[in-house]
Amino acid sequence: MIMTLKRFLFGRPLKSSEAEAEKMPMWKALPILSSDALSSVAYGTEMILLELATVGAFAFSFSLPIAIAIILLITILIVSYRQVIDAYPQGGGAYMVAKENLGMIWGRLAGVSLLIDYTLTVAVSISAGVLAITSAFPAALPYIVPIGLIFIWFMVWMNLRGTSESGNVFAFPTYLFIFCMLILVGKGLFDWMTGKALAEHHIAISTGFPAGLTWFILLKAFSSGCSAVTGVEAISNAVPHFRDPAQRNAKKTMLTLGVLLAIIFGGVTVLSQAYAIHPDPSGTKTVLSMVAEDAFGRGVIYYIIQISTMMILTLAANTSFNGFPILASIMAQDNNMPRMFSNRGERLAFNYGIITLGVLASILLIIFGGRTESLIPLYAIGVFLSFTMAQVGLVIKWRKEKSHGWQRKAFINSLGALVTFFVVIIFSITKFEEGAWIVVVITPVLLWVITMINKHYKNVAKQLNVDLAEPIPTTDTIIIIPVAGIHKVVVSTIGYAKALTPNVVAFYVAFSPEAAKEMEEKWEEWNPGVRLVVVVSRYRTVIKPLMEFIGRIEYHFGEQKRITVLLPEFFTRKWWHRLLHNQSAFRIRAMLFARKDVVVATVPFRLNN
């Protein structure tokens, strides 16, 4: 029944040979790997306006030049990551670039930064998706966190079913959102050009600074708006998961993403001025919701836009549910993450990475109460730090190789490194007190953790290394069987032990001299051909006398004989029957596992009912 339920929830197991069928064509890769970047336009403009609103509505005219600067940054990153795809088609993105050109420590830093960003992406996108629901349906406001948790674990479930199925489910909402945004931008621009937008408001780029507006506020608005840039690196991380020709398809997907980002993000920013949108200080209505309402009214199209926005914001987490497990698996292969992260499950998905991301994102959502504005300050520092290291790594690579056109490539990546490092500094300063300090502190802590993981694996490998030319050492063994009486479990255990070695000793702990004498008489009558050692325990404990006996054997034989403890143990058919029996075998096993020179094994005997 359990296996049937598992098949129903997650589907049939996939063979390793079916991995090729799980790879993504372009039409499926765009919604799976680009939903994070595309969804950012739903709140990128709003983040800019919220910062500018601190000095007054007169500063909103500066949102357009800020948006233009962000679009230029997107252009630089798209060009740069297309180069990453060409240089590192095996995937890994910034982690691979930094590891191979800057050194492993920088590769680990890039990996940690991306893993943090992927986790925050899930929390931010889910909370923003729930906010889109509450904008249209305010009655849902008290249930922000429960709704968010339901969305997170729905994403976990779908991704555990495999890339192919999750892509089929998530493709339609992404394309619906793209269509809705293009229709919205087109309708808004038409209204503005024909004068149907509010006539008293016009789009303008101010040439001077109004009173109260400082460079610090502008840089703060720019850093908040850069949330629209996150997610573009996911495509370069997953190049091997594209259908052949993988590099060409990945580069085309990257270019498509860049064009869509520029059109939608720039268009929404323009419309926020055309319709004179002021961000809602209560946080219950989004800027995108107000733009859609001004363009179409609260009709069917408005609700379709809100529903598509909610779905894309929720599905933005799907980029992380693909990026996080893939990156964690690559890092695990380099011994920088626990080994289990490199293992694929029955559906060829990286189950450990998917579930770990779901748990971490759920914790964040609960801690911050599902508030997008509280999570945004933590957001994007990690990804821009990885952007910077990737660009610097590529500059070093081009200078070393000096291949055709390397000067042009190096210039592009140098510019990208300068800009993204500038953004990291801006984020760290302007958002530090709002919560960015958490990322600044936790990044070196996690870097230290994975460095210790790597060190552990190296130590284990060193200790387990085998010289194949050396013969396998053989050691005689003596088997000790703790017995609680004479029954079928003991009979089968003694029979198994005698088949391994003639050096077998049965060990019995009695709680009174009378019980000891009775056991000796029964054993002599049975005569299984195995010596019985009986010890009377004055404190009614089994483990201490056994440990003392093992110690005497070790002292007597030294390294001449290896000690093996065989535990006779029966197993009941029903779990609750186990609670009715003494768990002495479990306690003995737990104690003996700490003894490095003692082998512990169980001889099971299964009861029929």
Coordinates of C-alpha atoms in Angstrom, one line a residue:
M1 CA 0.0 0.0 0.0
I2 CA 2.9 2.4 0.8
M3 CA 4.6 1.7 -2.5
T4 CA 1.3 2.3 -4.3
L5 CA 0.8 5.6 -2.6
K6 CA 4.4 6.6 -3.4
R7 CA 3.9 5.8 -7.1
F8 CA 0.7 7.8 -7.0
L9 CA 2.3 10.9 -5.4
F10 CA 5.7 10.8 -7.2
G11 CA 5.2 8.6 -10.3
R12 CA 7.0 5.5 -11.4
P13 CA 10.8 5.2 -11.0
L14 CA 12.9 6.3 -14.0
K15 CA 15.8 4.4 -15.4
S16 CA 19.2 6.1 -15.7
S17 CA 18.9 5.7 -19.4
E18 CA 15.8 7.9 -19.3
A19 CA 17.8 11.0 -18.1
E20 CA 18.0 12.3 -21.7
A21 CA 14.2 12.5 -21.9
E22 CA 14.2 14.6 -18.7
K23 CA 16.4 17.3 -20.3
M24 CA 14.6 20.5 -21.2
P25 CA 13.8 21.9 -24.7
M26 CA 13.9 25.7 -25.0
W27 CA 10.1 26.2 -24.6
K28 CA 10.3 24.3 -21.3
A29 CA 13.6 25.7 -20.0
L30 CA 12.3 29.3 -20.2
P31 CA 9.5 28.9 -17.7
I32 CA 11.6 26.5 -15.5
L33 CA 14.8 28.6 -15.3
S34 CA 13.6 32.1 -16.0
S35 CA 10.5 32.4 -13.8
D36 CA 12.6 34.0 -11.0
A37 CA 14.0 36.8 -13.2
L38 CA 10.6 37.3 -15.0
S39 CA 8.7 37.5 -11.8
S40 CA 11.0 40.1 -10.4
V41 CA 9.4 42.7 -12.6
A42 CA 6.2 42.3 -10.5
Y43 CA 7.9 44.1 -7.6
G44 CA 11.1 45.6 -9.0
T45 CA 9.4 48.9 -9.9
E46 CA 7.6 48.9 -6.6
M47 CA 10.8 48.6 -4.6
I48 CA 12.2 51.7 -6.5
L49 CA 9.1 53.8 -5.8
L50 CA 9.0 52.8 -2.1
E51 CA 12.5 54.1 -1.5
L52 CA 11.8 57.3 -3.5
A53 CA 8.5 57.8 -1.6
T54 CA 10.5 58.5 1.6
V55 CA 11.3 62.0 0.3
G56 CA 7.9 62.6 -1.5
A57 CA 6.0 61.9 -4.7
F58 CA 8.1 64.5 -6.5
A59 CA 11.0 62.1 -6.6
F60 CA 9.1 59.5 -8.6
S61 CA 10.3 61.0 -11.8
F62 CA 13.7 59.5 -11.0
S63 CA 12.3 56.0 -11.2
L64 CA 12.8 56.0 -15.0
P65 CA 16.5 56.8 -15.1
I66 CA 17.0 54.2 -12.3
A67 CA 15.1 51.7 -14.4
I68 CA 17.3 52.5 -17.4
A69 CA 20.4 51.9 -15.4
I70 CA 19.1 48.6 -14.2
I71 CA 18.2 47.6 -17.8
L72 CA 21.8 48.4 -18.8
L73 CA 23.0 46.2 -16.0
I74 CA 20.7 43.4 -17.2
T75 CA 22.3 43.7 -20.7
I76 CA 25.8 43.4 -19.3
L77 CA 24.9 40.4 -17.3
I78 CA 23.1 38.6 -20.2
V79 CA 26.1 39.1 -22.5
S80 CA 28.5 38.0 -19.7
Y81 CA 26.6 34.8 -18.8
R82 CA 26.3 33.9 -22.5
Q83 CA 30.1 33.9 -22.4
V84 CA 29.9 31.7 -19.2
I85 CA 27.7 29.2 -21.1
D86 CA 30.3 29.0 -23.9
A87 CA 33.3 28.7 -21.5
Y88 CA 31.7 26.2 -19.0
P89 CA 29.1 24.1 -20.9
Q90 CA 29.3 21.5 -18.0
G91 CA 27.2 23.9 -15.9
G92 CA 27.9 25.3 -12.5
G93 CA 27.9 29.0 -13.6
A94 CA 29.7 31.3 -11.2
Y95 CA 30.8 28.5 -8.9
M96 CA 32.7 26.8 -11.8
V97 CA 34.2 30.0 -13.1
A98 CA 35.4 31.2 -9.6
K99 CA 36.7 27.7 -8.7
E100 CA 38.8 27.3 -11.8
N101 CA 40.1 30.8 -12.2
L102 CA 40.2 32.3 -8.7
G103 CA 40.8 29.2 -6.6
M104 CA 38.6 26.8 -4.6
I105 CA 38.0 29.2 -1.7
W106 CA 36.5 31.7 -4.0
G107 CA 34.5 29.0 -5.7
R108 CA 33.1 28.0 -2.4
L109 CA 32.2 31.7 -1.6
A110 CA 30.4 31.9 -5.0
G111 CA 28.6 28.7 -4.3
V112 CA 27.5 29.7 -0.8
S113 CA 26.3 33.1 -2.1
L114 CA 24.2 31.5 -4.7
L115 CA 22.7 28.9 -2.3
I116 CA 21.7 31.7 0.1
D117 CA 20.2 33.7 -2.8
Y118 CA 18.3 30.6 -4.0
T119 CA 16.8 30.2 -0.6
L120 CA 15.8 33.8 -0.3
T121 CA 14.4 33.7 -3.8
V122 CA 11.9 31.1 -2.7
A123 CA 10.9 33.0 0.4
V124 CA 10.6 36.4 -1.5
S125 CA 8.8 35.0 -4.5
I126 CA 6.3 33.0 -2.5
S127 CA 5.6 36.0 -0.1
A128 CA 5.2 38.3 -3.1
G129 CA 2.8 35.8 -4.8
V130 CA 0.7 35.7 -1.6
L131 CA 0.7 39.6 -1.6
A132 CA -0.7 39.5 -5.2
I133 CA -3.6 37.4 -3.8
T134 CA -4.2 39.7 -0.9
S135 CA -4.2 42.7 -3.3
A136 CA -7.2 41.3 -5.1
F137 CA -8.7 39.5 -2.1
P138 CA -8.0 41.4 1.1
A139 CA -9.9 38.8 3.2
A140 CA -6.8 36.5 2.8
L141 CA -4.5 38.8 4.7
P142 CA -4.6 36.9 8.0
Y143 CA -3.5 33.7 6.3
I144 CA -0.3 34.9 4.5
V145 CA 2.1 32.4 6.2
P146 CA -0.1 29.3 5.9
I147 CA -0.8 30.1 2.2
G148 CA 2.9 30.6 1.6
L149 CA 3.8 27.3 3.2
I150 CA 1.2 25.5 1.1
F151 CA 2.8 27.0 -2.0
I152 CA 6.3 26.1 -1.0
W153 CA 5.5 22.4 -0.4
F154 CA 3.5 22.2 -3.5
M155 CA 6.6 23.3 -5.3
V156 CA 8.6 20.6 -3.4
W157 CA 6.2 17.9 -4.4
M158 CA 6.1 18.9 -8.1
N159 CA 9.9 19.0 -8.3
L160 CA 10.2 15.6 -6.6
R161 CA 8.1 14.3 -9.5
G162 CA 10.9 15.3 -11.9
T163 CA 11.9 18.1 -14.2
S164 CA 9.7 16.9 -17.1
E165 CA 6.4 16.9 -15.2
S166 CA 7.1 20.1 -13.2
G167 CA 8.0 21.8 -16.5
N168 CA 4.7 20.7 -18.1
V169 CA 2.7 22.1 -15.1
F170 CA 4.7 25.4 -14.8
A171 CA 5.0 26.3 -18.5
F172 CA 1.4 27.6 -18.9
P173 CA 1.4 30.1 -16.0
T174 CA 4.7 31.6 -17.1
Y175 CA 3.7 32.1 -20.6
L176 CA 0.3 33.5 -19.4
F177 CA 2.2 36.0 -17.3
I178 CA 4.5 37.0 -20.2
F179 CA 1.4 37.5 -22.5
C180 CA -0.5 39.5 -19.8
M181 CA 2.6 41.8 -19.2
L182 CA 3.1 42.4 -22.9
I183 CA -0.7 43.2 -23.3
L184 CA -0.5 45.5 -20.2
V185 CA 2.6 47.4 -21.4
G186 CA 1.1 47.7 -24.9
K187 CA -2.3 49.0 -23.5
G188 CA -0.5 51.4 -21.1
L189 CA 1.8 52.8 -23.8
F190 CA -1.3 53.2 -26.1
D191 CA -3.1 55.1 -23.3
W192 CA -0.1 57.4 -22.7
M193 CA 0.5 58.1 -26.3
T194 CA -3.2 58.8 -27.1
G195 CA -3.6 60.9 -23.9
K196 CA -6.0 58.5 -22.2
A197 CA -3.6 58.2 -19.2
L198 CA -4.1 60.9 -16.6
A199 CA -3.5 64.1 -18.5
E200 CA -2.1 66.1 -15.6
H201 CA 0.7 63.6 -15.2
H202 CA 3.5 63.2 -17.7
I203 CA 6.7 61.2 -17.9
A204 CA 9.8 63.3 -17.2
I205 CA 13.4 62.8 -16.3
S206 CA 14.4 65.4 -13.8
T207 CA 17.7 67.1 -14.4
G208 CA 18.2 68.5 -10.9
F209 CA 17.9 67.2 -7.4
P210 CA 14.8 68.3 -5.5
A211 CA 15.2 69.2 -1.9
G212 CA 15.5 66.2 0.4
L213 CA 16.6 63.8 -2.4
T214 CA 20.1 62.6 -1.9
W215 CA 22.5 60.3 -3.7
F216 CA 22.1 57.9 -0.8
I217 CA 18.4 57.6 -1.4
L218 CA 18.9 57.2 -5.2
L219 CA 21.5 54.4 -4.6
K220 CA 19.1 52.8 -2.1
A221 CA 16.3 52.9 -4.7
F222 CA 18.7 51.5 -7.3
S223 CA 19.8 48.6 -5.1
S224 CA 16.1 47.8 -4.3
G225 CA 15.2 47.8 -8.0
C226 CA 18.1 45.4 -8.7
S227 CA 15.9 42.7 -7.3
A228 CA 14.6 42.5 -11.0
V229 CA 18.1 41.2 -12.0
T230 CA 18.2 38.1 -9.8
G231 CA 17.8 34.8 -11.4
V232 CA 19.6 35.4 -14.7
E233 CA 22.4 33.1 -13.6
A234 CA 20.2 30.0 -13.3
I235 CA 20.4 29.2 -17.0
S236 CA 24.2 29.1 -16.9
N237 CA 24.1 26.7 -13.9
A238 CA 21.9 24.2 -15.8
V239 CA 23.4 24.0 -19.3
P240 CA 23.8 20.2 -19.1
H241 CA 20.1 19.9 -18.5
F242 CA 19.2 21.4 -21.9
R243 CA 18.4 19.3 -24.9
D244 CA 21.1 19.1 -27.5
P245 CA 22.6 21.4 -28.8
A246 CA 22.7 22.4 -25.1
Q247 CA 25.0 25.4 -25.4
R248 CA 23.1 27.0 -28.3
N249 CA 19.7 26.4 -26.6
A250 CA 20.9 27.8 -23.3
K251 CA 22.3 31.0 -25.0
K252 CA 19.0 31.5 -27.0
T253 CA 17.0 31.1 -23.7
M254 CA 19.3 33.6 -22.0
L255 CA 18.9 36.2 -24.8
T256 CA 15.1 35.7 -24.8
L257 CA 15.0 36.3 -21.1
G258 CA 17.1 39.5 -21.4
V259 CA 14.7 40.9 -24.1
L260 CA 11.6 40.1 -22.0
L261 CA 13.1 41.6 -18.9
A262 CA 14.0 44.9 -20.6
I263 CA 10.6 45.3 -22.2
I264 CA 8.4 44.3 -19.2
F265 CA 10.5 45.9 -16.4
G266 CA 11.0 49.1 -18.4
G267 CA 7.4 49.2 -19.5
V268 CA 5.9 48.8 -16.0
T269 CA 8.2 51.6 -14.7
V270 CA 7.1 53.9 -17.5
L271 CA 3.4 53.1 -16.8
S272 CA 3.8 53.8 -13.1
Q273 CA 4.6 57.4 -14.1
A274 CA 2.0 57.6 -16.9
Y275 CA -0.8 56.5 -14.5
A276 CA 0.8 58.5 -11.6
I277 CA 1.0 55.5 -9.3
H278 CA 1.9 56.0 -5.7
P279 CA 3.0 52.8 -3.8
D280 CA 0.5 51.8 -1.1
P281 CA 2.1 52.4 2.3
S282 CA 0.0 49.7 3.9
G283 CA 1.5 47.1 1.6
T284 CA -1.9 45.6 0.8
K285 CA -2.0 46.7 -2.9
T286 CA 1.0 46.3 -5.3
V287 CA 2.1 48.8 -7.9
L288 CA 1.5 46.3 -10.6
S289 CA -2.0 45.8 -9.4
M290 CA -2.7 49.5 -9.5
V291 CA -1.2 49.8 -13.0
A292 CA -3.4 47.0 -14.2
E293 CA -6.4 48.6 -12.5
D294 CA -5.8 51.9 -14.2
A295 CA -5.2 50.3 -17.6
F296 CA -8.2 47.9 -17.6
G297 CA -10.3 48.7 -14.6
R298 CA -11.4 46.0 -12.1
G299 CA -12.7 43.7 -14.8
V300 CA -11.9 40.3 -16.0
I301 CA -8.6 41.3 -17.5
Y302 CA -7.5 42.8 -14.2
Y303 CA -8.2 39.6 -12.3
I304 CA -6.4 37.5 -15.0
I305 CA -3.4 39.7 -14.6
Q306 CA -3.5 39.4 -10.8
I307 CA -3.9 35.6 -11.0
S308 CA -1.1 35.3 -13.6
T309 CA 1.1 37.5 -11.4
M310 CA 0.4 35.4 -8.3
M311 CA 1.2 32.3 -10.3
I312 CA 4.5 33.6 -11.7
L313 CA 5.6 35.0 -8.4
T314 CA 4.9 31.6 -6.8
L315 CA 6.6 29.8 -9.7
A316 CA 9.7 32.0 -9.4
A317 CA 10.6 29.7 -6.6
N318 CA 10.8 26.9 -9.3
T319 CA 14.0 28.5 -10.6
S320 CA 15.5 28.0 -7.2
F321 CA 14.1 24.5 -7.0
N322 CA 16.1 23.7 -10.1
G323 CA 19.2 25.9 -9.4
F324 CA 19.7 25.0 -5.8
P325 CA 19.8 21.2 -6.2
I326 CA 21.9 21.3 -9.3
L327 CA 24.5 23.6 -7.8
A328 CA 24.5 21.6 -4.5
S329 CA 25.1 18.4 -6.5
I330 CA 28.0 20.0 -8.4
M331 CA 29.5 21.2 -5.1
A332 CA 28.9 17.8 -3.5
Q333 CA 30.9 16.2 -6.3
D334 CA 33.8 18.5 -5.3
N335 CA 33.3 17.5 -1.6
N336 CA 32.1 20.9 -0.7
M337 CA 28.6 19.7 0.3
P338 CA 27.4 16.5 2.0
R339 CA 27.7 13.6 -0.5
M340 CA 24.0 12.8 -0.5
F341 CA 23.2 16.0 -2.4
S342 CA 24.9 14.5 -5.5
N343 CA 22.5 11.5 -5.6
R344 CA 19.5 11.5 -7.8
G345 CA 16.2 10.0 -6.6
E346 CA 13.9 7.5 -8.3
R347 CA 12.6 10.3 -10.6
L348 CA 16.1 11.5 -11.4
A349 CA 15.6 14.6 -9.3
F350 CA 18.1 15.7 -6.6
N351 CA 15.7 15.0 -3.7
Y352 CA 18.0 16.1 -0.9
G353 CA 18.5 19.5 -2.4
I354 CA 14.8 20.0 -3.1
I355 CA 13.7 19.1 0.4
T356 CA 16.5 21.0 2.0
L357 CA 15.5 24.1 0.1
G358 CA 11.8 23.7 1.0
V359 CA 12.7 23.4 4.7
L360 CA 15.0 26.5 4.7
A361 CA 12.5 28.6 2.8
S362 CA 9.7 27.6 5.1
I363 CA 11.7 28.7 8.1
L364 CA 12.4 32.1 6.6
L365 CA 8.8 32.6 5.7
I366 CA 7.7 31.8 9.3
I367 CA 10.4 34.0 10.9
F368 CA 9.6 37.1 8.7
G369 CA 5.9 36.5 8.7
G370 CA 5.6 36.3 4.9
R371 CA 6.4 40.1 4.5
T372 CA 8.1 40.7 1.2
E373 CA 9.5 44.1 2.3
S374 CA 11.2 42.5 5.3
L375 CA 12.9 39.8 3.0
I376 CA 13.9 42.1 0.2
P377 CA 16.9 43.7 2.1
L378 CA 18.4 40.2 2.5
Y379 CA 17.9 39.6 -1.1
A380 CA 20.4 39.9 -4.0
I381 CA 23.6 40.5 -2.1
G382 CA 24.6 36.9 -2.6
V383 CA 23.7 36.7 -6.2
F384 CA 25.5 40.0 -7.0
L385 CA 28.6 38.8 -5.1
S386 CA 28.6 35.6 -7.3
F387 CA 28.1 37.8 -10.4
T388 CA 31.2 39.8 -9.5
M389 CA 33.3 36.7 -8.9
A390 CA 32.1 35.2 -12.2
Q391 CA 33.1 38.3 -14.1
V392 CA 36.5 38.6 -12.5
G393 CA 37.1 34.9 -13.1
L394 CA 36.3 35.2 -16.8
V395 CA 38.7 38.2 -17.1
I396 CA 41.5 36.1 -15.7
K397 CA 40.5 33.2 -18.0
W398 CA 40.6 35.4 -21.2
R399 CA 43.9 37.0 -20.2
K400 CA 45.5 33.5 -19.7
E401 CA 44.1 31.9 -22.9
K402 CA 44.4 35.0 -25.2
S403 CA 42.0 33.4 -27.7
H404 CA 40.5 35.2 -30.6
G405 CA 38.7 38.4 -29.5
W406 CA 39.8 38.0 -25.9
Q407 CA 40.3 41.8 -25.4
R408 CA 36.6 42.5 -26.2
K409 CA 35.5 39.7 -23.9
A410 CA 37.8 40.9 -21.1
F411 CA 36.5 44.4 -21.4
I412 CA 32.8 43.3 -21.2
N413 CA 33.5 41.1 -18.1
S414 CA 35.7 43.9 -16.5
L415 CA 32.8 46.3 -16.9
G416 CA 30.4 43.7 -15.5
A417 CA 32.7 43.0 -12.5
L418 CA 32.9 46.7 -11.7
V419 CA 29.2 47.3 -12.0
T420 CA 28.1 44.2 -10.0
F421 CA 30.7 44.9 -7.3
F422 CA 29.4 48.4 -7.1
V423 CA 25.9 47.0 -6.5
V424 CA 27.2 44.7 -3.8
I425 CA 28.7 47.7 -1.9
I426 CA 25.5 49.7 -2.4
F427 CA 23.4 46.8 -1.1
S428 CA 25.7 46.2 1.9
I429 CA 25.7 49.9 3.0
T430 CA 22.1 51.0 2.2
K431 CA 20.4 47.8 3.4
F432 CA 22.7 46.9 6.2
E433 CA 20.5 48.1 9.1
E434 CA 17.4 46.8 7.4
G435 CA 18.5 43.2 7.6
A436 CA 21.3 42.8 5.0
W437 CA 23.7 42.3 8.0
I438 CA 22.2 38.8 8.4
V439 CA 23.5 37.8 4.9
V440 CA 26.9 39.6 5.5
V441 CA 27.3 37.6 8.8
I442 CA 25.9 34.2 7.7
T443 CA 27.9 34.0 4.4
P444 CA 31.4 33.6 6.1
V445 CA 29.8 31.2 8.6
L446 CA 28.5 28.9 5.8
L447 CA 31.8 29.3 4.0
W448 CA 33.6 28.0 7.1
V449 CA 31.1 25.1 7.4
I450 CA 31.6 23.9 3.8
T451 CA 35.4 24.3 4.2
M452 CA 35.2 22.0 7.2
I453 CA 33.1 19.6 5.2
N454 CA 35.7 19.5 2.5
K455 CA 38.5 19.0 5.1
H456 CA 36.5 16.1 6.6
Y457 CA 36.2 14.4 3.3
K458 CA 39.9 14.8 2.6
N459 CA 40.8 13.3 6.0
V460 CA 38.4 10.4 5.4
A461 CA 39.9 9.7 2.0
K462 CA 43.4 9.9 3.4
Q463 CA 42.6 7.3 6.1
L464 CA 40.7 5.0 3.8
N465 CA 43.3 5.1 1.0
V466 CA 44.4 1.5 0.1
D467 CA 47.6 0.4 -1.5
L468 CA 46.4 -2.2 -4.0
A469 CA 49.8 -3.9 -4.1
E470 CA 49.5 -4.9 -0.4
P471 CA 47.9 -8.2 0.5
I472 CA 44.6 -8.2 2.5
P473 CA 45.5 -8.7 6.2
T474 CA 43.7 -11.6 7.9
T475 CA 43.0 -11.8 11.6
D476 CA 41.5 -14.7 13.6
T477 CA 38.3 -13.8 15.4
I478 CA 36.5 -14.7 18.5
I479 CA 32.7 -14.4 18.6
I480 CA 30.8 -13.5 21.8
I481 CA 27.1 -14.1 21.8
P482 CA 25.1 -12.4 24.6
V483 CA 22.2 -14.8 25.5
A484 CA 19.1 -14.2 27.6
G485 CA 18.1 -17.9 27.7
I486 CA 17.8 -20.9 25.4
H487 CA 15.4 -20.4 22.5
K488 CA 15.2 -20.5 18.7
V489 CA 16.9 -17.1 18.3
V490 CA 19.9 -18.2 20.3
V491 CA 20.0 -21.6 18.4
S492 CA 20.1 -19.8 15.0
T493 CA 22.7 -17.4 16.2
I494 CA 25.0 -20.1 17.6
G495 CA 24.6 -22.1 14.4
Y496 CA 25.6 -19.1 12.3
A497 CA 28.6 -18.2 14.6
K498 CA 30.0 -21.8 14.4
A499 CA 29.9 -21.7 10.6
L500 CA 32.3 -18.7 10.8
T501 CA 34.8 -19.8 13.5
P502 CA 35.2 -22.4 16.2
N503 CA 36.1 -19.7 18.7
V504 CA 32.6 -19.0 20.0
V505 CA 31.6 -18.0 23.5
A506 CA 28.1 -17.5 24.9
F507 CA 27.8 -14.9 27.6
Y508 CA 24.9 -14.9 30.1
V509 CA 24.2 -12.3 32.9
A510 CA 22.2 -13.6 35.9
F511 CA 20.7 -11.4 38.5
S512 CA 21.0 -14.0 41.3
P513 CA 23.2 -17.0 42.1
E514 CA 20.2 -19.3 41.7
A515 CA 19.5 -18.0 38.2
A516 CA 23.1 -18.5 37.3
K517 CA 23.1 -22.1 38.5
E518 CA 19.9 -22.9 36.7
M519 CA 21.2 -21.5 33.4
E520 CA 24.5 -23.5 33.7
E521 CA 22.5 -26.7 34.3
K522 CA 20.3 -26.1 31.3
W523 CA 23.2 -25.3 29.1
E524 CA 25.1 -28.4 30.1
E525 CA 22.0 -30.5 29.4
W526 CA 21.6 -28.9 25.9
N527 CA 25.4 -29.0 25.1
P528 CA 25.5 -27.0 21.9
G529 CA 29.3 -27.3 21.7
V530 CA 29.9 -23.7 22.7
R531 CA 31.3 -22.6 26.1
L532 CA 29.0 -20.6 28.3
V533 CA 30.4 -17.8 30.6
V534 CA 28.0 -16.8 33.4
V535 CA 28.3 -13.6 35.4
V536 CA 26.2 -12.6 38.3
S537 CA 25.3 -8.9 38.2
R538 CA 24.8 -7.4 41.6
Y539 CA 23.3 -4.2 40.1
R540 CA 21.0 -5.9 37.7
T541 CA 22.6 -4.6 34.6
V542 CA 23.6 -6.5 31.4
I543 CA 25.8 -4.0 29.6
K544 CA 28.5 -3.3 32.3
P545 CA 29.4 -7.0 32.8
L546 CA 29.5 -7.6 29.1
M547 CA 31.8 -4.6 28.5
E548 CA 34.1 -5.9 31.3
F549 CA 34.2 -9.3 29.8
I550 CA 35.1 -7.9 26.4
G551 CA 37.9 -5.9 28.1
R552 CA 39.3 -9.1 29.6
I553 CA 39.3 -10.9 26.2
E554 CA 41.1 -7.9 24.6
Y555 CA 43.7 -7.9 27.4
H556 CA 44.2 -11.6 27.1
F557 CA 44.5 -11.9 23.3
G558 CA 45.7 -8.4 22.4
E559 CA 45.7 -7.9 18.6
Q560 CA 45.9 -11.7 17.9
K561 CA 42.1 -12.0 17.7
R562 CA 39.4 -9.7 16.6
I563 CA 36.3 -9.6 18.8
T564 CA 32.9 -9.9 17.2
V565 CA 29.7 -9.6 19.2
L566 CA 26.7 -11.3 17.6
L567 CA 23.4 -10.2 18.9
P568 CA 20.5 -12.6 18.7
E569 CA 17.4 -10.5 18.0
F570 CA 13.9 -11.3 17.0
F571 CA 11.7 -8.9 15.0
T572 CA 7.9 -8.7 15.3
R573 CA 5.6 -8.2 12.3
K574 CA 3.8 -5.2 13.9
W575 CA 5.7 -2.1 15.1
W576 CA 3.8 -1.8 18.3
H577 CA 4.8 -5.3 19.4
R578 CA 8.4 -4.1 19.5
L579 CA 7.4 -1.8 22.4
L580 CA 6.4 -4.9 24.5
H581 CA 9.9 -6.4 24.5
N582 CA 13.2 -5.6 26.1
Q583 CA 15.4 -3.4 24.0
S584 CA 18.7 -4.8 25.4
A585 CA 20.1 -5.6 22.0
F586 CA 19.6 -2.0 20.9
R587 CA 21.4 -0.6 24.0
I588 CA 24.3 -3.1 23.7
R589 CA 24.7 -2.2 20.0
A590 CA 24.7 1.5 20.8
M591 CA 27.5 1.1 23.5
L592 CA 29.7 -1.2 21.3
F593 CA 29.6 1.1 18.3
A594 CA 32.0 3.4 20.2
R595 CA 34.6 0.5 20.5
K596 CA 36.8 0.7 17.4
D597 CA 38.2 -2.8 17.8
V598 CA 34.9 -4.6 18.3
V599 CA 32.7 -5.7 15.4
V600 CA 28.9 -5.7 16.2
A601 CA 26.4 -7.7 14.1
T602 CA 22.8 -8.8 14.5
V603 CA 21.4 -12.2 13.6
P604 CA 17.7 -11.5 13.0
F605 CA 14.9 -14.0 13.7
R606 CA 11.6 -12.9 12.3
L607 CA 8.4 -13.9 14.0
N608 CA 5.3 -14.9 11.9
N609 CA 2.7 -13.1 14.0

